[in-house]
Short mmCIF file of C-alpha atoms in Angstrom, two decimals:
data_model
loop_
_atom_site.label_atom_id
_atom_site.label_comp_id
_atom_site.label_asym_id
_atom_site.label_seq_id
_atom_site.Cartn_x
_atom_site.Cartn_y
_atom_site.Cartn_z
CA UNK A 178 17.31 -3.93 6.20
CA UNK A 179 16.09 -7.28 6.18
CA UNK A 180 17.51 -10.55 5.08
CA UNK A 181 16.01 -12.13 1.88
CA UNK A 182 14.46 -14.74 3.98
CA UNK A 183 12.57 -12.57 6.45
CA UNK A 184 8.53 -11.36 5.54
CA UNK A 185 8.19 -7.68 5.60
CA UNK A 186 4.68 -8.48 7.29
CA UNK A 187 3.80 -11.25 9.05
CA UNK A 188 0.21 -11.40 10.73
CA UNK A 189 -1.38 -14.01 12.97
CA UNK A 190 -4.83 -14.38 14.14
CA UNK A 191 -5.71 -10.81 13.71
CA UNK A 192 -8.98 -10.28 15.49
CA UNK A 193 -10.69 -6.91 15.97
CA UNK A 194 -13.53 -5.55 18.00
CA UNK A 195 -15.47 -2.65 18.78
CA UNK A 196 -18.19 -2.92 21.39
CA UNK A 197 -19.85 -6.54 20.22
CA UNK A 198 -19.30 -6.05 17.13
CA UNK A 199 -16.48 -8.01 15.50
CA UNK A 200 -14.83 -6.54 12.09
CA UNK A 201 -11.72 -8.32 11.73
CA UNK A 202 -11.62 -12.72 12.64
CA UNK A 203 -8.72 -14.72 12.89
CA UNK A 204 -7.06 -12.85 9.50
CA UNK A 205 -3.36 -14.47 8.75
CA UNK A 206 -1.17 -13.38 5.68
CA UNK A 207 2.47 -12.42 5.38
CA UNK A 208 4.05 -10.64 2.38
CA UNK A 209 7.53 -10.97 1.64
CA UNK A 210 10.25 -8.93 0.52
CA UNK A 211 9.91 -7.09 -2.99
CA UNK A 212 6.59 -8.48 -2.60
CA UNK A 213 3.24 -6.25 -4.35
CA UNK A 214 -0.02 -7.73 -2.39
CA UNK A 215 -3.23 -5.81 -3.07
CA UNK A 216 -6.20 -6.33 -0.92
CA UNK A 217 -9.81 -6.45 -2.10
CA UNK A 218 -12.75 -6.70 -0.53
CA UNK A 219 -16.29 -4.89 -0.54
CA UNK A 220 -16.70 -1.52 1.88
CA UNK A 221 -17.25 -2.65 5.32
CA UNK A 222 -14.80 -5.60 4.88
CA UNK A 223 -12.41 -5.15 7.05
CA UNK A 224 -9.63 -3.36 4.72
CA UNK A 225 -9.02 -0.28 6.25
CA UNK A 226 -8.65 -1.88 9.67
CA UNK A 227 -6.40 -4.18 8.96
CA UNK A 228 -4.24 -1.23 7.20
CA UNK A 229 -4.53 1.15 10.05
CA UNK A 230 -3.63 -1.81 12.24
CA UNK A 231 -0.03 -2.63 10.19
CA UNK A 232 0.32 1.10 9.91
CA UNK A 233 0.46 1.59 13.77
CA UNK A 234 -2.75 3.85 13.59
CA UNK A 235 -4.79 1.65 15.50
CA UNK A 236 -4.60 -0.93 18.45
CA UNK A 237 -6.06 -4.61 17.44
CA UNK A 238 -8.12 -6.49 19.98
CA UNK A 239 -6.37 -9.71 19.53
CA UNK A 240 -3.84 -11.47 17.47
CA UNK A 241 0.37 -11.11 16.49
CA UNK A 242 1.69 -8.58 13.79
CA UNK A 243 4.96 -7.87 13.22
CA UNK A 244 6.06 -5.11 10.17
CA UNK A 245 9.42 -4.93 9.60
CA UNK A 246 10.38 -7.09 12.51
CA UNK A 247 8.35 -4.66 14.65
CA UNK A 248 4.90 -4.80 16.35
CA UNK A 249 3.27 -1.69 14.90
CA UNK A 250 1.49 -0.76 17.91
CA UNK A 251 5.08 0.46 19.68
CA UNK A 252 6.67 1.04 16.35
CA UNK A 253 8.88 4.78 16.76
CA UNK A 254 10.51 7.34 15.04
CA UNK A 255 13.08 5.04 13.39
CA UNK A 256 10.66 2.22 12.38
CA UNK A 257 7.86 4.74 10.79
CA UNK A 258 11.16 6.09 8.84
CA UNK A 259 11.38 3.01 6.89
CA UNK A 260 7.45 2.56 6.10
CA UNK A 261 5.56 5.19 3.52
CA UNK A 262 2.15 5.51 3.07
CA UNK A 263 0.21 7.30 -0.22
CA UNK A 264 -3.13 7.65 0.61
CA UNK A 265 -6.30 8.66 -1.68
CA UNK A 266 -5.63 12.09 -0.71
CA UNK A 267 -3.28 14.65 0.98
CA UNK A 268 -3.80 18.35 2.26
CA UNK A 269 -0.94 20.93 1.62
CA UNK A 270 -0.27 24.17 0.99
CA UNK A 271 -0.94 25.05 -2.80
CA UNK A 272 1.79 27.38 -2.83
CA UNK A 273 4.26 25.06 -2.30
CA UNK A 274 6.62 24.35 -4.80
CA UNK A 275 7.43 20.42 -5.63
CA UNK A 276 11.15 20.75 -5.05
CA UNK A 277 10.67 22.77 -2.25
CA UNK A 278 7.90 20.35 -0.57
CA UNK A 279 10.30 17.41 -0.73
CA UNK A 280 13.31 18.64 0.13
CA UNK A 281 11.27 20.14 3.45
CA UNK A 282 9.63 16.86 4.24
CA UNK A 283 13.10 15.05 3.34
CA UNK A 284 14.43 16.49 5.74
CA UNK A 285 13.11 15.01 8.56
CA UNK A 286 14.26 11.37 7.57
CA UNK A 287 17.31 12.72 7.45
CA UNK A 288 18.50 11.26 11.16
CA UNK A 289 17.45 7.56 10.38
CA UNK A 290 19.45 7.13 7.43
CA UNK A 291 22.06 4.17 7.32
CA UNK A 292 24.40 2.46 5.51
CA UNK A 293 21.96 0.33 3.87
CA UNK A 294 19.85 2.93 3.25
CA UNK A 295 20.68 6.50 2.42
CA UNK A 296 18.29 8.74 3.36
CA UNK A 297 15.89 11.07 2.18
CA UNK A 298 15.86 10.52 -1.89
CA UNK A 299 17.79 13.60 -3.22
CA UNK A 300 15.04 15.56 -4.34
CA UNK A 301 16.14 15.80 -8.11
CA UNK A 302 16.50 12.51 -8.34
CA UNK A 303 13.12 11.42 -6.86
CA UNK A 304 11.68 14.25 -9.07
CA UNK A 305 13.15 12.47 -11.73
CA UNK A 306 12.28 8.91 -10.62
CA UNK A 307 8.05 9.94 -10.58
CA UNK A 308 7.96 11.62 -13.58
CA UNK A 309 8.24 15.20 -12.50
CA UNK A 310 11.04 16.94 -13.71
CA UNK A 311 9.29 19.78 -15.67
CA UNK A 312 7.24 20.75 -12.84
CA UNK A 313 10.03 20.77 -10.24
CA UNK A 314 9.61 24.36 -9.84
CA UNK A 315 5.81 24.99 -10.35
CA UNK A 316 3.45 25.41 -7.50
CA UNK A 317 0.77 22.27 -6.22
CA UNK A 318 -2.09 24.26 -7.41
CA UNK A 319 -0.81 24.13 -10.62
CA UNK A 320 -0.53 20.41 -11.50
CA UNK A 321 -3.07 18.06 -13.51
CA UNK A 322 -4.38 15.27 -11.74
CA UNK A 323 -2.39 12.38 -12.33
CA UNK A 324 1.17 15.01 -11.62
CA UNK A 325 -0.80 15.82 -8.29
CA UNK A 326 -0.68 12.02 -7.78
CA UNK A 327 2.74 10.95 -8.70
CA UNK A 328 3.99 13.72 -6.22
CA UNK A 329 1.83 11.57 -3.47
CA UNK A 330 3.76 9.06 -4.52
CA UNK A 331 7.24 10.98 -4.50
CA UNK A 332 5.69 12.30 -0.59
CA UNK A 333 5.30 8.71 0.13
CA UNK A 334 8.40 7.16 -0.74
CA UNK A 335 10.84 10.50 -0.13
CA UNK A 336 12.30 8.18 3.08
CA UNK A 337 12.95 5.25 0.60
CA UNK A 338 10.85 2.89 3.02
CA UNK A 339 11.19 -0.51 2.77
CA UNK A 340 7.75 -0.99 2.88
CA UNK A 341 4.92 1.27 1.12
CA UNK A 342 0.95 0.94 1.82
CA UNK A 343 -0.93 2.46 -1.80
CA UNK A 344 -4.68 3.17 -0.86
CA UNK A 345 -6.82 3.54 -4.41
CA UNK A 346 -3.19 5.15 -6.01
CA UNK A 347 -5.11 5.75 -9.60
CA UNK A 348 -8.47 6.59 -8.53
CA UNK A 349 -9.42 9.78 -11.48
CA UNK A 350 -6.70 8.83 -13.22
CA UNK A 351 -7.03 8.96 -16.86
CA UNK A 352 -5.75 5.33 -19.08
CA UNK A 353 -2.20 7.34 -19.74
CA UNK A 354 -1.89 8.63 -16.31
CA UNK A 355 -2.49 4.94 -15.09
CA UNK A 356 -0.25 3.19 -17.13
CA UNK A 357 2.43 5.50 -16.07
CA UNK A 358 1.60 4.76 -12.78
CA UNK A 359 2.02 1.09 -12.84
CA UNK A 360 5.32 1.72 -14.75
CA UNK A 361 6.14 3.53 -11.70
CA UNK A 362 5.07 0.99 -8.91
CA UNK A 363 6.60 -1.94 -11.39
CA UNK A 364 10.38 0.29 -11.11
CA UNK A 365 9.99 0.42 -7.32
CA UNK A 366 9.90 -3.27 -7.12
CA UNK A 367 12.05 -3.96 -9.71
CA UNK A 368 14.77 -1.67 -9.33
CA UNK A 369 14.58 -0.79 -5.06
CA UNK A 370 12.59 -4.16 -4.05
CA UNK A 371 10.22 -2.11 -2.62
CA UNK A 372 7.73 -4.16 -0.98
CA UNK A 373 4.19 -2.88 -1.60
CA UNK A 374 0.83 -2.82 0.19
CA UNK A 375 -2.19 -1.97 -2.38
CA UNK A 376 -6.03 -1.61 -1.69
CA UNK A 377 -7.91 -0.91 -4.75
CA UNK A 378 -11.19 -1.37 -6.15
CA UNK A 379 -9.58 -1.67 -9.21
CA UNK A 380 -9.58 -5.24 -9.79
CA UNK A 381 -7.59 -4.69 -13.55
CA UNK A 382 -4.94 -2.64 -11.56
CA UNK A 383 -4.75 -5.25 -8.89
CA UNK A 384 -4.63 -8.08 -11.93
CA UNK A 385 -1.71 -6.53 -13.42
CA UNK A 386 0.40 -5.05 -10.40
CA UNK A 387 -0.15 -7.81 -7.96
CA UNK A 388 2.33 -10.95 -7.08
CA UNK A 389 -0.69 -12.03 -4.93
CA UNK A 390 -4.00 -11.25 -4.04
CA UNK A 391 -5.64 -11.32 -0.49
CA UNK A 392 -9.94 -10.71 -0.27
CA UNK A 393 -11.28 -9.68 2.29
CA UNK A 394 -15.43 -10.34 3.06
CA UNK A 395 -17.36 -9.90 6.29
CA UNK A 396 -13.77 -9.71 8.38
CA UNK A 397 -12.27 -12.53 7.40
CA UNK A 398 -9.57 -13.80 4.13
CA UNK A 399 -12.13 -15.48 2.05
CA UNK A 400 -9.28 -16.32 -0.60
CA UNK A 401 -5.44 -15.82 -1.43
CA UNK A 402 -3.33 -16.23 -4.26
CA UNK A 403 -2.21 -15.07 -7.37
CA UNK A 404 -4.65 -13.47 -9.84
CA UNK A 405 -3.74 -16.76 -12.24
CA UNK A 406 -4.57 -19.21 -9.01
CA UNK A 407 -7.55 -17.16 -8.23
CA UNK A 408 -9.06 -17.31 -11.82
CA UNK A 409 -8.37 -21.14 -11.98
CA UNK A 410 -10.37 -21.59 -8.72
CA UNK A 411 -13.53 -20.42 -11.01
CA UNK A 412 -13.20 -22.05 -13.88
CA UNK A 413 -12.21 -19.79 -16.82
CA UNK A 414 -12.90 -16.54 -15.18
CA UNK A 415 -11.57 -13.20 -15.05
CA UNK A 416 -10.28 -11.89 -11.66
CA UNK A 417 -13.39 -9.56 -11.36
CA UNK A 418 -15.41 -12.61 -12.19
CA UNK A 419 -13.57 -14.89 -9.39
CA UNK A 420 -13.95 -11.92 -6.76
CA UNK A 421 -17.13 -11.55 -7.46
CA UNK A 422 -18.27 -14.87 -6.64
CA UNK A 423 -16.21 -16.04 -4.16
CA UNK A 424 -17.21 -12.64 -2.13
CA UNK A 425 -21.16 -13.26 -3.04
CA UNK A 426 -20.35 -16.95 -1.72
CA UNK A 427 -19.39 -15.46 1.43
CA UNK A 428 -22.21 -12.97 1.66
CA UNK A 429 -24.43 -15.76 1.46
CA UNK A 430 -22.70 -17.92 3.91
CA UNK A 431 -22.70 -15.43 6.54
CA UNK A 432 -26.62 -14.51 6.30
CA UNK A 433 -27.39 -18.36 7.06
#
């Protein structure tokens, strides 16, 4: 586990290339324990790169990162047992059963747990945690949307990691299946100091979930801070009406 002191993330001069084409330029953020950061940006920013890149799915052309003390691109077994991922969505079997599902996939982080860290999450109890108690024994097929995405949740976090990457967690969702979602990701930091990784287009989600926001435009951090710093910075805006400009500002500067 790491100390208080120590960033959960720390990336320097991230640079990435395919062929002549550069997507990602000199990006630099760290995020800090207990920490929720969620990164915006338009399509074609840069986003899922730099995810993929922290995740260990993807080599980087140039540039330091370090997750969990580790650089991602030699990261093994033990390190991806302390880092879950939830992603928009996630094939399975519908005729699994949502006890059964997560005490199978517990299972395998069964040989990295420590003292620190127990692991998995019984599977009652992480049942219990995301909201799922009554359907413990139906079958995936069965479950409404936002059930279907608190189990992706309970999938992602069945390890306990330490660290947990969110890609567009309430997209569908209906207004009570998102606030119960953010009630959720608000208990994980709270309660576990789970530190927390969001990309959403959701720029009210990201206003109300996020310690600090990072934007992303054309490959490179165009702005970062939290949604009350980034508001100031244009003058008695909303956060949708500070991303907007400040990414338009940057769409402009790059076709000069």
């Amino acid at each position: 586990m790491l100390k208080a002191e120590e960033d959960v993330v720390a990336v320097q001069g991230l640079r990435m290339r395919y062929g002549a084409t550069e997507v990602l330029r000199d990006v630099t953020f760290r995020i800090q324990p207990g920490e929720v950061l969620a990164v915006l940006g338009p399509n074609g920013a840069g986003k899922t790169t730099t995810i993929e890149i922290l995740e260990g799915f993807r080599m980087r052309s140039a540039g330091a990162v370090e997750v969990l003390g580790v650089d991602p691109a030699y990261g093994d077994e033990a390190w991806r047992a302390r880092v879950g991922v939830v992603l928009q969505s996630w094939r399975d079997h519908s005729k699994w059963r949502v006890r059964e599902l997560l005490a199978h996939l517990g299972g395998y982080y069964a040989p990295y747990a420590t003292a620190a860290i127990p692991r998995p999450w019984d599977a009652d109890e992480l049942i219990e945690l995301v909201g799922l108690t009554g359907q413990a024994e139906q079958k995936l097929k069965t479950l409404s949307g936002g059930q279907r995405r608190r189990l992706d949740v309970a999938i992602g976090i069945v390890g306990r990691p330490e660290l947990l990457f969110l890609d567009e967690p309430t997209t569908g969702f209906d207004p009570v299946a998102r606030h119960e979602f953010h009630a959720l990701v608000r208990r994980l930091t709270d309660e576990l100091r789970t530190t927390i990784l969001l990309t959403t287009h959701d720029l009210d989600e990201a206003s109300k979930l996020a310690d600090r926001v990072l934007i992303l435009s054309g490959g490179r951090i165009i702005a970062s801070g939290t949604p009350a710093a980034l508001t100031t910075q244009i003058a008695g805006a909303s956060l949708e009406d500070a991303y907007l400009t400040l990414v338009r500002s940057s769409e402009k500067g790059q076709d000069r």
